[in-house]
Coordinates of C-alpha atoms and ligand atoms in Angstrom, one line a residue:
M1028 CA 7.4 -10.6 22.9
T1029 CA 9.1 -7.2 22.2
R1030 CA 11.0 -5.7 25.1
I1031 CA 13.3 -3.1 23.6
F1032 CA 11.5 0.3 23.1
D1033 CA 10.8 3.6 24.8
D1034 CA 7.4 4.2 23.3
P1035 CA 5.9 1.3 21.3
A1036 CA 4.3 3.8 18.9
D1037 CA 7.8 4.8 17.8
F1038 CA 9.1 1.3 17.4
A1039 CA 9.2 1.0 13.6
E1040 CA 10.7 4.5 13.1
E1041 CA 13.4 4.1 15.7
A1042 CA 14.3 0.7 14.6
L1043 CA 14.7 2.1 11.1
D1044 CA 16.9 4.9 12.3
G1045 CA 19.1 2.4 14.1
L1046 CA 19.3 0.1 11.0
V1047 CA 20.6 3.1 9.0
A1048 CA 23.1 4.0 11.8
A1049 CA 24.5 0.5 11.6
N1050 CA 24.6 0.4 7.8
R1051 CA 25.6 3.9 6.6
G1052 CA 27.7 2.3 3.9
Y1053 CA 24.6 1.0 2.3
I1054 CA 21.5 3.0 3.1
A1055 CA 20.5 6.6 3.9
R1056 CA 17.3 7.7 5.6
V1057 CA 14.8 9.7 3.5
D1058 CA 11.4 10.9 4.6
G1059 CA 9.3 7.7 4.2
G1060 CA 12.0 5.0 4.2
V1061 CA 15.5 4.5 2.9
V1062 CA 17.5 4.7 -0.4
R1063 CA 21.0 3.6 -1.3
S1064 CA 23.7 5.8 0.2
T1065 CA 26.1 4.8 -2.6
E1066 CA 26.4 6.1 -6.2
V1067 CA 23.8 4.8 -8.6
P1068 CA 24.5 5.1 -12.3
A1069 CA 22.3 7.8 -14.0
G1070 CA 19.5 6.2 -15.9
Q1071 CA 19.4 2.9 -13.9
V1072 CA 15.9 1.7 -13.2
A1073 CA 15.0 2.2 -9.5
V1074 CA 13.4 -0.9 -8.0
V1075 CA 11.6 0.5 -5.1
V1076 CA 10.1 -2.0 -2.6
G1077 CA 8.2 -1.7 0.6
G1078 CA 5.3 -2.3 2.8
G1079 CA 4.7 -2.4 6.5
S1080 CA 7.6 -2.8 9.0
G1081 CA 8.2 -5.9 11.1
H1082 CA 9.6 -8.1 8.3
Y1083 CA 13.4 -7.5 8.5
P1084 CA 15.4 -7.8 6.3
A1085 CA 12.4 -6.9 4.2
F1086 CA 12.3 -4.2 3.2
A1087 CA 14.9 -1.6 4.3
G1088 CA 17.5 -4.4 4.7
V1089 CA 17.5 -5.4 1.0
V1090 CA 18.4 -2.0 -0.4
G1091 CA 21.8 -1.9 -2.1
P1092 CA 23.6 -2.6 -5.4
G1093 CA 22.1 -5.5 -7.3
L1094 CA 18.9 -5.3 -5.3
A1095 CA 16.5 -2.5 -4.4
A1096 CA 17.2 1.2 -4.9
G1097 CA 14.9 2.2 -2.1
A1098 CA 12.4 0.9 0.5
V1099 CA 9.3 2.5 1.6
C1100 CA 8.7 1.7 5.3
G1101 CA 5.3 1.8 6.9
N1102 CA 4.4 1.3 10.5
I1103 CA 4.4 -2.3 11.9
F1104 CA 2.3 -4.4 9.5
T1105 CA 0.7 -1.2 8.1
S1106 CA 0.9 0.0 4.6
P1107 CA 3.1 3.1 4.1
S1108 CA 1.3 6.2 2.8
A1109 CA 1.2 7.4 -0.8
G1110 CA 3.3 10.3 0.3
Q1111 CA 6.0 8.1 1.7
A1112 CA 6.1 5.9 -1.5
Y1113 CA 6.2 9.0 -3.6
R1114 CA 9.1 10.6 -1.7
V1115 CA 11.2 7.5 -1.5
A1116 CA 10.7 6.8 -5.2
K1117 CA 11.6 10.4 -6.1
A1118 CA 14.8 10.2 -4.0
A1119 CA 15.7 6.8 -5.6
D1120 CA 15.0 7.7 -9.2
T1121 CA 18.1 8.6 -11.3
G1122 CA 16.3 9.1 -14.5
G1123 CA 15.6 5.5 -15.5
G1124 CA 12.1 5.3 -14.1
V1125 CA 10.7 3.5 -11.1
L1126 CA 9.6 -0.1 -10.7
F1127 CA 7.5 -0.5 -7.5
S1128 CA 7.4 -4.0 -6.2
Y1129 CA 5.6 -5.2 -3.0
G1130 CA 3.3 -7.9 -1.7
N1131 CA -0.3 -7.9 -2.9
Y1132 CA -2.2 -6.3 0.0
A1133 CA -5.1 -3.8 -0.4
G1134 CA -3.6 -0.9 1.6
D1135 CA -0.3 -1.1 -0.2
V1136 CA -1.9 -1.4 -3.6
I1137 CA -3.9 1.8 -3.0
H1138 CA -1.1 3.9 -1.5
F1139 CA 1.6 2.8 -3.9
G1140 CA -0.9 3.2 -6.7
E1141 CA -1.6 6.8 -5.8
A1142 CA 2.2 7.4 -5.6
Q1143 CA 2.6 5.9 -9.1
Q1144 CA -0.1 8.2 -10.5
R1145 CA 1.7 11.2 -9.0
L1146 CA 5.1 10.1 -10.3
N1147 CA 3.8 9.4 -13.8
A1148 CA 2.0 12.8 -13.8
E1149 CA 5.4 14.4 -13.1
G1150 CA 7.1 12.5 -15.9
I1151 CA 8.8 9.9 -13.7
E1152 CA 7.7 6.8 -15.5
T1153 CA 6.6 4.3 -12.9
R1154 CA 5.3 0.7 -13.1
T1155 CA 4.2 -1.8 -10.5
I1156 CA 4.7 -5.5 -10.0
L1157 CA 2.7 -7.1 -7.2
V1158 CA 4.2 -10.2 -5.6
T1159 CA 1.6 -13.0 -5.4
D1160 CA 3.6 -16.1 -4.4
D1161 CA 1.5 -17.5 -1.5
I1162 CA -0.3 -20.5 -2.9
A1163 CA -2.5 -20.8 0.3
S1164 CA -4.1 -17.4 -0.2
A1165 CA -6.1 -18.1 -3.3
P1166 CA -6.5 -20.9 -5.9
L1167 CA -4.4 -21.1 -9.0
D1168 CA -7.2 -19.7 -11.2
E1169 CA -7.3 -16.6 -9.0
I1170 CA -3.5 -16.2 -8.9
G1171 CA -3.9 -12.4 -9.1
K1172 CA -5.6 -12.4 -5.7
R1173 CA -2.8 -14.3 -4.0
R1174 CA -0.8 -12.3 -1.4
G1175 CA 3.0 -11.8 -1.3
I1176 CA 5.2 -13.5 1.3
A1177 CA 8.8 -14.6 1.1
G1178 CA 8.6 -14.6 -2.7
D1179 CA 9.0 -10.9 -2.3
L1180 CA 12.7 -11.3 -2.0
V1181 CA 12.9 -13.5 -5.1
V1182 CA 11.1 -11.0 -7.3
F1183 CA 13.0 -8.0 -5.9
K1184 CA 16.3 -9.9 -6.5
I1185 CA 15.5 -10.6 -10.2
A1186 CA 14.3 -7.0 -10.8
G1187 CA 17.2 -5.5 -8.9
A1188 CA 19.8 -7.6 -10.8
A1189 CA 18.1 -6.7 -14.1
A1190 CA 18.2 -3.0 -13.2
E1191 CA 21.9 -3.3 -12.2
A1192 CA 22.7 -4.9 -15.6
G1193 CA 21.4 -1.7 -17.2
L1194 CA 18.1 -3.0 -18.7
D1195 CA 15.4 -0.5 -19.3
L1196 CA 12.1 -0.2 -17.5
D1197 CA 10.2 -2.4 -20.0
A1198 CA 12.7 -5.2 -19.7
V1199 CA 13.0 -5.0 -15.9
E1200 CA 9.3 -5.0 -15.6
E1201 CA 9.0 -8.0 -18.0
L1202 CA 11.5 -10.0 -16.0
A1203 CA 9.8 -9.2 -12.7
I1204 CA 6.4 -10.3 -14.1
R1205 CA 8.0 -13.6 -15.2
A1206 CA 9.8 -14.1 -11.9
N1207 CA 6.6 -13.5 -10.0
Y1208 CA 4.7 -15.9 -12.1
R1209 CA 7.3 -18.6 -11.6
T1210 CA 7.6 -18.1 -7.8
R1211 CA 5.4 -20.1 -5.5
S1212 CA 5.5 -20.2 -1.7
L1213 CA 3.7 -22.0 1.2
G1214 CA 4.1 -21.2 4.9
V1215 CA 3.3 -22.8 8.2
A1216 CA 3.1 -21.3 11.7
F1217 CA 3.6 -22.8 15.1
D1218 CA 2.7 -19.7 17.1
G1219 CA 1.8 -16.1 16.5
C1220 CA 3.8 -12.9 16.8
T1221 CA 3.5 -10.0 19.3
L1222 CA 3.2 -6.4 18.3
P1223 CA 5.6 -4.1 20.2
G1224 CA 3.8 -2.9 23.4
A1225 CA 1.3 -5.8 23.3
A1226 CA 1.3 -8.4 26.1
E1227 CA -0.2 -11.1 24.0
P1228 CA 0.5 -12.5 20.5
L1229 CA -1.9 -11.5 17.7
F1230 CA -3.0 -15.1 17.7
H1231 CA -2.1 -18.5 19.0
V1232 CA -1.8 -21.8 17.2
P1233 CA -3.1 -24.4 19.6
A1234 CA -0.4 -26.4 21.4
G1235 CA 0.7 -29.4 19.4
Q1236 CA -0.7 -28.0 16.2
M1237 CA 0.6 -26.3 13.1
S1238 CA -1.4 -23.9 10.9
L1239 CA -0.8 -24.4 7.2
G1240 CA -0.9 -21.4 4.9
L1241 CA -1.1 -18.7 7.6
G1242 CA -0.3 -15.2 6.4
I1243 CA 2.7 -13.2 7.6
H1244 CA 0.4 -10.8 9.6
G1245 CA -1.7 -13.4 11.2
E1246 CA -4.2 -13.9 8.5
P1247 CA -6.0 -17.2 9.1
G1248 CA -4.5 -20.4 7.7
I1249 CA -6.2 -22.8 5.4
S1250 CA -6.0 -25.8 7.7
D1251 CA -4.7 -26.9 11.1
H1252 CA -2.6 -30.1 11.4
P1253 CA -1.1 -32.0 14.3
L1254 CA 2.5 -31.0 14.6
P1255 CA 4.3 -33.1 12.0
T1256 CA 7.8 -34.6 12.1
A1257 CA 10.5 -32.8 10.0
S1258 CA 10.2 -35.4 7.3
E1259 CA 6.4 -35.0 7.1
L1260 CA 6.7 -31.2 7.1
A1261 CA 9.2 -31.3 4.2
Q1262 CA 6.9 -33.7 2.3
L1263 CA 3.9 -31.5 2.9
L1264 CA 5.6 -28.3 1.7
V1265 CA 7.3 -29.9 -1.3
S1266 CA 4.3 -31.8 -2.5
R1267 CA 1.9 -28.8 -2.3
L1268 CA 4.4 -26.6 -4.1
L1269 CA 5.1 -29.2 -6.9
A1270 CA 1.3 -29.5 -7.4
D1271 CA 1.1 -25.8 -8.0
R1272 CA 4.0 -25.6 -10.4
P1273 CA 3.7 -22.9 -13.2
D1274 CA 3.3 -23.7 -16.9
G1275 CA 6.7 -24.2 -18.6
A1276 CA 8.3 -24.8 -15.2
G1277 CA 11.4 -26.7 -16.3
T1278 CA 13.7 -28.6 -13.9
R1279 CA 15.9 -26.0 -12.4
V1280 CA 14.6 -24.2 -9.2
V1281 CA 15.8 -21.8 -6.6
A1282 CA 14.6 -23.1 -3.2
L1283 CA 14.3 -20.6 -0.4
L1284 CA 13.5 -21.8 3.1
N1285 CA 12.5 -18.7 5.1
G1286 CA 12.3 -18.4 8.9
L1287 CA 9.6 -16.1 10.1
G1288 CA 11.5 -14.9 13.2
R1289 CA 11.4 -17.5 15.9
V1290 CA 12.6 -20.8 14.3
K1291 CA 16.2 -21.6 15.0
Y1292 CA 18.6 -21.7 12.1
E1293 CA 19.5 -25.3 13.1
E1294 CA 15.9 -26.3 12.7
L1295 CA 15.7 -24.5 9.3
F1296 CA 18.9 -26.3 8.1
L1297 CA 17.6 -29.7 9.3
L1298 CA 14.4 -29.1 7.3
F1299 CA 16.2 -27.8 4.3
G1300 CA 18.3 -31.0 4.1
K1301 CA 15.1 -33.0 3.8
I1302 CA 13.6 -30.6 1.3
E1303 CA 16.7 -30.9 -0.9
K1304 CA 16.4 -34.6 -1.0
L1305 CA 12.7 -34.5 -2.0
L1306 CA 13.2 -32.0 -4.7
T1307 CA 16.2 -33.9 -6.1
A1308 CA 14.1 -37.1 -6.0
A1309 CA 11.5 -35.3 -8.0
G1310 CA 14.0 -34.8 -10.8
L1311 CA 14.8 -31.1 -10.0
T1312 CA 18.2 -29.4 -9.8
I1313 CA 18.4 -26.9 -7.0
V1314 CA 20.3 -23.7 -8.0
E1315 CA 21.9 -21.4 -5.4
P1316 CA 19.4 -22.0 -2.6
E1317 CA 18.8 -19.8 0.5
C1318 CA 18.1 -20.9 4.0
G1319 CA 17.6 -18.3 6.7
E1320 CA 15.5 -15.3 7.7
L1321 CA 14.6 -13.3 4.6
V1322 CA 11.0 -12.0 5.1
T1323 CA 10.1 -12.3 8.8
S1324 CA 7.0 -11.5 10.8
L1325 CA 8.3 -10.0 14.0
D1326 CA 8.7 -13.0 16.4
M1327 CA 6.4 -15.3 14.6
S1328 CA 7.2 -19.0 15.0
G1329 CA 6.9 -20.3 11.5
L1330 CA 8.6 -20.8 8.2
S1331 CA 7.9 -20.9 4.5
L1332 CA 9.3 -22.6 1.5
T1333 CA 9.5 -20.8 -1.8
L1334 CA 10.4 -22.2 -5.2
L1335 CA 11.5 -20.0 -8.2
W1336 CA 11.2 -22.1 -11.4
L1337 CA 14.1 -20.8 -13.4
D1338 CA 14.7 -20.3 -17.1
E1339 CA 18.1 -19.3 -18.4
E1340 CA 17.6 -15.6 -18.1
L1341 CA 16.1 -15.8 -14.6
E1342 CA 19.0 -18.0 -13.5
S1343 CA 21.6 -15.4 -14.6
Y1344 CA 19.8 -12.6 -12.7
W1345 CA 19.3 -14.8 -9.6
A1346 CA 23.0 -15.7 -9.6
A1347 CA 24.2 -12.1 -10.1
P1348 CA 25.9 -10.4 -7.1
A1349 CA 24.0 -8.2 -4.6
D1350 CA 25.2 -6.3 -1.7
T1351 CA 22.8 -5.1 0.9
P1352 CA 22.6 -5.0 4.8
G1353 CA 20.5 -8.1 5.0
F1354 CA 21.2 -10.1 1.8
R1355 CA 24.6 -10.5 0.1
K1356 CA 25.5 -12.7 -2.8
G1357 CA 28.8 -13.0 -4.7
S1358 CA 31.1 -10.0 -4.5
M1359 CA 30.8 -6.5 -5.7
A1360 CA 33.3 -3.6 -6.0
P1361 CA 32.8 -1.1 -3.2
R1362 CA 30.8 2.0 -4.3
A1363 CA 31.5 5.6 -3.6
R1364 CA 29.0 7.4 -1.3
R1365 CA 26.6 9.8 -3.0
E1366 CA 25.2 13.2 -2.1
L1367 CA 21.4 13.1 -1.6
A1368 CA 19.6 16.2 -2.6
V1369 CA 17.5 17.7 0.2
P1370 CA 14.0 18.1 -1.1
E1371 CA 13.0 21.8 -1.5
D1372 CA 9.9 23.2 0.1
A1373 CA 7.4 22.8 -2.6
L1374 CA 4.7 24.9 -1.0
A1375 CA 6.9 28.0 -0.8
A1376 CA 7.9 27.6 -4.4
E1377 CA 4.4 27.2 -5.7
V1378 CA 2.4 29.7 -3.8
E1379 CA 3.6 32.4 -6.1
D1380 CA 1.9 30.8 -9.0
T1381 CA -1.7 31.8 -8.6
T1382 CA -4.5 34.2 -9.8
A1383 CA -6.9 36.3 -7.7
A1384 CA -9.8 33.9 -8.6
A1385 CA -7.8 30.8 -7.8
T1386 CA -6.7 32.3 -4.4
E1387 CA -10.3 33.2 -3.6
L1388 CA -11.6 29.8 -4.5
G1389 CA -8.8 28.3 -2.4
R1390 CA -10.3 30.1 0.6
L1391 CA -13.6 28.5 -0.1
A1392 CA -12.0 25.1 -0.4
A1393 CA -10.3 25.5 3.0
A1394 CA -13.6 26.6 4.5
L1395 CA -15.4 23.5 3.1
L1396 CA -12.8 21.2 4.5
A1397 CA -13.2 22.8 7.9
Q1398 CA -16.9 22.0 7.6
A1399 CA -16.0 18.4 6.7
Q1400 CA -13.7 18.3 9.8
D1401 CA -16.5 19.4 12.1
V1402 CA -19.0 16.8 11.0
V1403 CA -16.4 14.0 11.1
V1404 CA -15.3 15.0 14.6
D1405 CA -18.9 15.0 15.7
N1406 CA -19.3 11.4 14.4
V1407 CA -15.9 9.7 15.1
E1408 CA -17.4 7.2 17.5
E1409 CA -20.4 6.3 15.3
L1410 CA -18.1 5.8 12.3
G1411 CA -15.8 3.5 14.3
R1412 CA -18.8 1.5 15.6
L1413 CA -20.0 0.9 12.0
D1414 CA -16.5 -0.2 10.9
A1415 CA -16.2 -2.6 13.8
F1416 CA -19.0 -4.9 12.6
A1417 CA -16.9 -6.4 9.8
G1418 CA -13.9 -4.1 9.4
D1419 CA -11.2 -3.1 11.9
G1420 CA -13.1 -0.3 13.7
D1421 CA -10.7 2.5 12.7
H1422 CA -12.9 4.4 10.2
G1423 CA -13.8 7.2 12.7
T1424 CA -10.3 7.8 13.9
G1425 CA -8.8 7.4 10.5
M1426 CA -11.2 9.9 8.9
R1427 CA -10.6 12.3 11.8
R1428 CA -6.8 12.1 11.4
G1429 CA -7.1 12.6 7.7
V1430 CA -9.6 15.4 7.6
E1431 CA -7.8 17.3 10.4
A1432 CA -4.5 17.1 8.6
A1433 CA -6.1 18.1 5.3
T1434 CA -7.9 21.0 6.9
A1435 CA -4.7 22.3 8.6
A1436 CA -2.8 22.0 5.4
A1437 CA -5.5 23.7 3.4
R1438 CA -5.7 26.5 6.0
N1439 CA -1.9 27.1 5.9
A1440 CA -1.8 27.0 2.1
S1441 CA -4.8 29.3 1.8
A1442 CA -3.4 31.7 4.4
A1443 CA -0.2 31.9 2.4
G1444 CA -2.4 33.0 -0.6
A1445 CA -2.2 29.6 -2.5
S1446 CA -4.4 28.8 -5.5
V1447 CA -7.3 26.4 -5.1
E1448 CA -5.2 23.9 -7.0
L1449 CA -2.4 24.0 -4.4
V1450 CA -4.8 24.2 -1.5
L1451 CA -6.6 21.0 -2.5
T1452 CA -3.5 19.1 -3.6
T1453 CA -1.6 19.8 -0.4
A1454 CA -4.8 19.0 1.6
G1455 CA -5.2 15.7 -0.3
Q1456 CA -1.6 14.7 0.3
A1457 CA -1.8 15.6 4.0
W1458 CA -5.0 13.5 4.3
S1459 CA -3.6 10.4 2.7
E1460 CA -0.3 10.8 4.6
R1461 CA -1.9 11.1 8.1
A1462 CA -4.9 8.9 7.8
G1463 CA -3.4 5.7 6.2
G1464 CA -6.0 3.0 5.6
T1465 CA -8.1 2.5 2.5
S1466 CA -10.4 5.5 3.0
G1467 CA -7.4 7.8 3.6
A1468 CA -5.8 6.9 0.3
L1469 CA -9.1 7.4 -1.5
W1470 CA -10.1 10.7 0.0
G1471 CA -6.5 12.0 -0.4
S1472 CA -6.4 11.1 -4.1
A1473 CA -9.9 12.5 -4.6
L1474 CA -8.9 15.9 -3.2
V1475 CA -5.7 16.0 -5.3
A1476 CA -7.8 15.2 -8.4
A1477 CA -10.3 17.9 -7.5
G1478 CA -7.5 20.4 -7.1
R1479 CA -6.0 19.4 -10.5
S1480 CA -9.3 19.7 -12.2
L1481 CA -9.8 23.2 -10.9
G1482 CA -6.3 24.2 -11.9
T1483 CA -5.2 27.8 -11.6
K1484 CA -7.4 29.9 -13.9
D1485 CA -8.2 33.5 -14.3
S1486 CA -11.9 32.9 -13.6
Y1487 CA -14.2 30.0 -12.6
R1488 CA -17.7 29.2 -13.7
G1489 CA -20.4 26.8 -12.5
G1490 CA -19.3 24.2 -15.0
D1491 CA -16.0 23.9 -13.0
A1492 CA -18.0 22.6 -10.1
A1493 CA -19.4 19.8 -12.2
A1494 CA -15.9 19.0 -13.4
V1495 CA -14.7 18.8 -9.8
V1496 CA -17.4 16.4 -8.8
T1497 CA -16.6 14.2 -11.7
S1498 CA -12.9 14.2 -11.1
F1499 CA -13.4 13.5 -7.4
V1500 CA -15.5 10.5 -8.1
D1501 CA -13.3 9.2 -11.0
A1502 CA -10.2 9.3 -8.7
I1503 CA -11.9 7.1 -6.2
T1504 CA -13.2 4.6 -8.7
T1505 CA -9.9 4.5 -10.6
L1506 CA -7.9 3.9 -7.5
G1507 CA -10.2 1.6 -5.5
K1508 CA -11.8 -0.2 -8.5
A1509 CA -15.1 -0.7 -6.5
V1510 CA -18.3 -0.9 -8.4
P1511 CA -21.9 -0.1 -7.2
G1512 CA -23.1 -2.9 -4.9
D1513 CA -19.6 -3.7 -3.5
K1514 CA -20.7 -1.9 -0.3
T1515 CA -18.2 0.9 -0.3
M1516 CA -18.3 4.7 -0.3
V1517 CA -18.8 4.3 -4.1
D1518 CA -22.4 3.3 -3.3
A1519 CA -23.0 6.9 -2.0
L1520 CA -20.6 8.6 -4.3
L1521 CA -22.2 7.7 -7.6
P1522 CA -25.7 8.7 -6.5
F1523 CA -24.3 12.0 -5.3
R1524 CA -22.6 12.6 -8.7
D1525 CA -25.6 11.6 -10.7
A1526 CA -28.1 13.7 -8.7
F1527 CA -25.7 16.6 -8.7
L1528 CA -25.2 16.5 -12.4
A1529 CA -29.0 16.0 -13.1
A1530 CA -29.9 19.0 -11.0
F1531 CA -27.1 21.1 -12.4
D1532 CA -27.9 20.2 -16.0
G1533 CA -31.5 21.0 -15.2
G1534 CA -30.4 24.6 -14.4
A1535 CA -30.0 24.4 -10.6
P1536 CA -27.3 26.6 -9.1
V1537 CA -24.3 24.8 -7.6
A1538 CA -25.5 25.0 -4.1
G1539 CA -28.9 23.5 -5.1
A1540 CA -27.1 20.7 -7.1
V1541 CA -24.9 19.9 -4.1
A1542 CA -28.1 19.7 -1.9
S1543 CA -29.7 17.2 -4.4
G1544 CA -26.5 15.2 -4.5
A1545 CA -26.2 15.1 -0.7
A1546 CA -29.8 13.9 -0.3
A1547 CA -29.2 11.1 -2.8
A1548 CA -25.9 10.2 -1.0
Q1549 CA -27.7 10.0 2.3
A1550 CA -30.4 7.7 1.0
A1551 CA -27.9 5.5 -0.8
A1552 CA -25.6 5.3 2.3
D1553 CA -28.6 4.1 4.4
A1554 CA -29.5 1.5 1.7
T1555 CA -26.0 0.0 1.9
A1556 CA -27.2 -1.8 5.1
S1557 CA -28.7 -4.5 3.0
L1558 CA -25.5 -5.2 1.0
R1559 CA -22.6 -7.6 1.6
P1560 CA -19.1 -6.0 1.3
L1561 CA -17.3 -7.3 -1.8
K1562 CA -14.2 -5.0 -1.5
G1563 CA -11.9 -3.9 1.3
R1564 CA -11.1 -5.2 4.7
A1565 CA -14.7 -6.1 5.5
R1566 CA -15.0 -8.6 2.7
P1567 CA -14.0 -11.8 4.6
L1568 CA -16.5 -11.1 7.4
A1569 CA -19.3 -10.1 4.9
E1570 CA -22.2 -11.7 6.9
K1571 CA -21.4 -9.7 10.0
S1572 CA -21.9 -6.5 8.0
L1573 CA -25.4 -7.3 6.9
G1574 CA -28.0 -4.9 8.4
H1575 CA -25.4 -2.1 9.0
P1576 CA -24.6 0.6 6.5
D1577 CA -21.1 0.9 5.1
P1578 CA -19.0 3.3 7.2
G1579 CA -17.2 4.9 4.2
A1580 CA -20.6 5.6 2.5
V1581 CA -22.0 7.0 5.7
S1582 CA -19.0 9.4 6.3
F1583 CA -19.2 10.6 2.7
A1584 CA -22.9 11.3 3.0
L1585 CA -22.4 13.1 6.3
I1586 CA -19.7 15.4 4.7
A1587 CA -21.8 16.0 1.6
G1588 CA -24.8 16.9 3.8
R1589 CA -22.8 19.3 5.9
I1590 CA -21.3 21.0 2.8
A1591 CA -24.7 21.4 1.2
E1592 CA -26.0 23.1 4.4
Y1593 CA -23.0 25.4 4.5
L1594 CA -23.3 26.4 0.9
D1595 CA -27.0 27.0 1.4
V1596 CA -27.0 28.8 4.7
G1597 CA -23.7 29.9 6.0
F1598 CA -21.9 30.8 2.9
P1599 CA -21.6 34.5 1.9
P1600 CA -22.0 34.6 -1.9
A1601 CA -19.5 37.5 -2.4
D1602 CA -16.7 35.1 -1.3
S1603 CA -15.9 33.7 -4.7
R1604 CA -17.0 33.5 -8.3
L1605 CA -18.1 29.9 -7.7
A1606 CA -20.3 31.4 -5.0
A1607 CA -21.9 33.7 -7.6
S1608 CA -23.1 30.6 -9.4
A1609 CA -23.9 28.9 -6.1
A1610 CA -26.2 31.9 -5.3
G1611 CA -28.3 31.5 -8.3
D1612 CA -26.4 32.1 -11.5
G1613 CA -28.2 29.4 -13.3
A1614 CA -26.7 30.2 -16.7
H1615 CA -23.9 27.6 -16.7
A1616 CA -20.9 28.2 -18.9
Ligands
ADP268 P1 -9.5 0.4 6.3 O1 -10.5 -0.5 5.6 O2 -8.2 0.3 5.6 O3 -9.5 0.1 7.7 P2 -11.3 2.6 6.7 O4 -11.8 1.8 7.9 O5 -10.8 4.0 7.1 O6 -10.0 1.9 6.1 O7 -12.3 2.7 5.6 C1 -13.2 1.7 5.3 C2 -14.1 2.2 4.2 O8 -13.3 2.3 3.0 C3 -15.2 1.2 3.8 O9 -16.3 1.4 4.6 C4 -15.5 1.5 2.4 O10 -16.4 2.5 2.2 C5 -14.2 2.1 1.9 N1 -13.5 1.3 0.9 C6 -12.8 0.1 1.2 N2 -12.3 -0.4 0.0 C7 -12.7 0.4 -1.0 C8 -12.6 0.5 -2.4 N3 -11.9 -0.5 -3.0 N4 -13.2 1.5 -3.1 C9 -13.9 2.4 -2.5 N5 -14.1 2.5 -1.1 C10 -13.5 1.5 -0.4
MG269 MG1 -11.2 0.3 8.9

């Protein structure tokens, strides 16, 4: 139960503000999360961690010398946006590049992935290490599908210590990969956690039972067991983890017993004592263990055991000092405070940089987004209904938040005279920022890619429209990695692209090609009803989705249809050069 808040919707944000107020010697607030408030040597690799909130001390509480350089903080149990990750990483970078590290969850992967692309495009070299320590979440031969739980802290610690030692990005990345591979965890829950504002926990574990392998957000466990004695619990955790030991494991391990929020320290210590005996009896040497709350799950009643199988190098980085609000080890000399640069208003700086043709096309882009907004708003409920069969029912509201933010951003940029490149990139950023969710990240990055593909040129031809369609589609398949048949928006997107290009290459004007694409997308979206979802949130409930079309495919087809209508009927050809080809200039450049 959470009692202390004014408005539960502001819980994560206000808790973060207070954490910073209580720890100004360590961390400073930036838009999207926190960074260190103390001096960082120029050129040091910035280990930037993050994820949803509700896991203190993860993630903002492990920012400081010897550990993370910044933390990206989403809402409770919700992935932060790409924009947040981008801004925190930018504020944390001191010229040595960025290593993103976070637990392996789809929303985080997409948003951080998008931020990584943006940072790399700007010349800030960025890599990613996903933490995959939870042995209950997938079998060993699918280790890449495992999710991250308390092993987060272990991987962050090794990477942070390596960065502190002055290693370069390649070396820090290599150590983080190795640490992740050699880190294995298993958790149990006795009862669920309650979101701020909710009266009931997200789930209950039946009285007298314990759920083995339950995720830190209430993802289902692998099996329920009668509540064991402490000795039996220690035996269960240790034996399962030893059975999953990595190749080349050795005999020296870090053991980390993590409380999830509502297990007393005395209970954790009692259990740790038994775990230590079992590990020792198995011939292992325990090195600098941890026992306490390190990655929590609000007030979840549960715990997890993590083993890091050391080698000499990992041991030296594990033992190195760290000094953060929520995790301290050894001792470190106090650091001077640093001045944080206030980010400039990028829009104002860039609006200058345009051409008449690019500004004109920017107006068209803003008008098309307004059309997309209209059709989404008209269909919010239907899209939500489709998403509720197997997903989480938020596709309508998510699309609406995204497209409204994108349209407003595009309208502002266009009114200020911005190029189509700037109109679409700011719109895409606004979409992904406001919408969150998988579809928000995908639409956002697709618009950014479309803007980049158009660039800021002296004139535009029909061929630019074909390039936009291709970049839009490529951005989504690159980021989401879905293939045809996975039952995602890609199942409507690829038919759109193919029909568009076929019509266009056959000499059709842009508007005609869009109409062909839209018709193909509509038919393909309808046809997704017979598929089972293989990607995204709907995957675990695949059967329930049979007979209903994919919400993301449907929303894409709706938008494509509306834009086709607009280009055909409502669009005055004199508005832009692209329009000239839309109106029948079949001679493509
Ligand atoms: P979330 O799944 O995060 O709640 P939404 O409900 O807004 O996000 O969007 C769900 C839609 O996202 C799905 O119907 C599907 O079309 C699309 N989607 C999910 N995963 C992927 C992916 N990997 N690639 C492309 N589209 C995807
Ligand atoms: Mg959804």
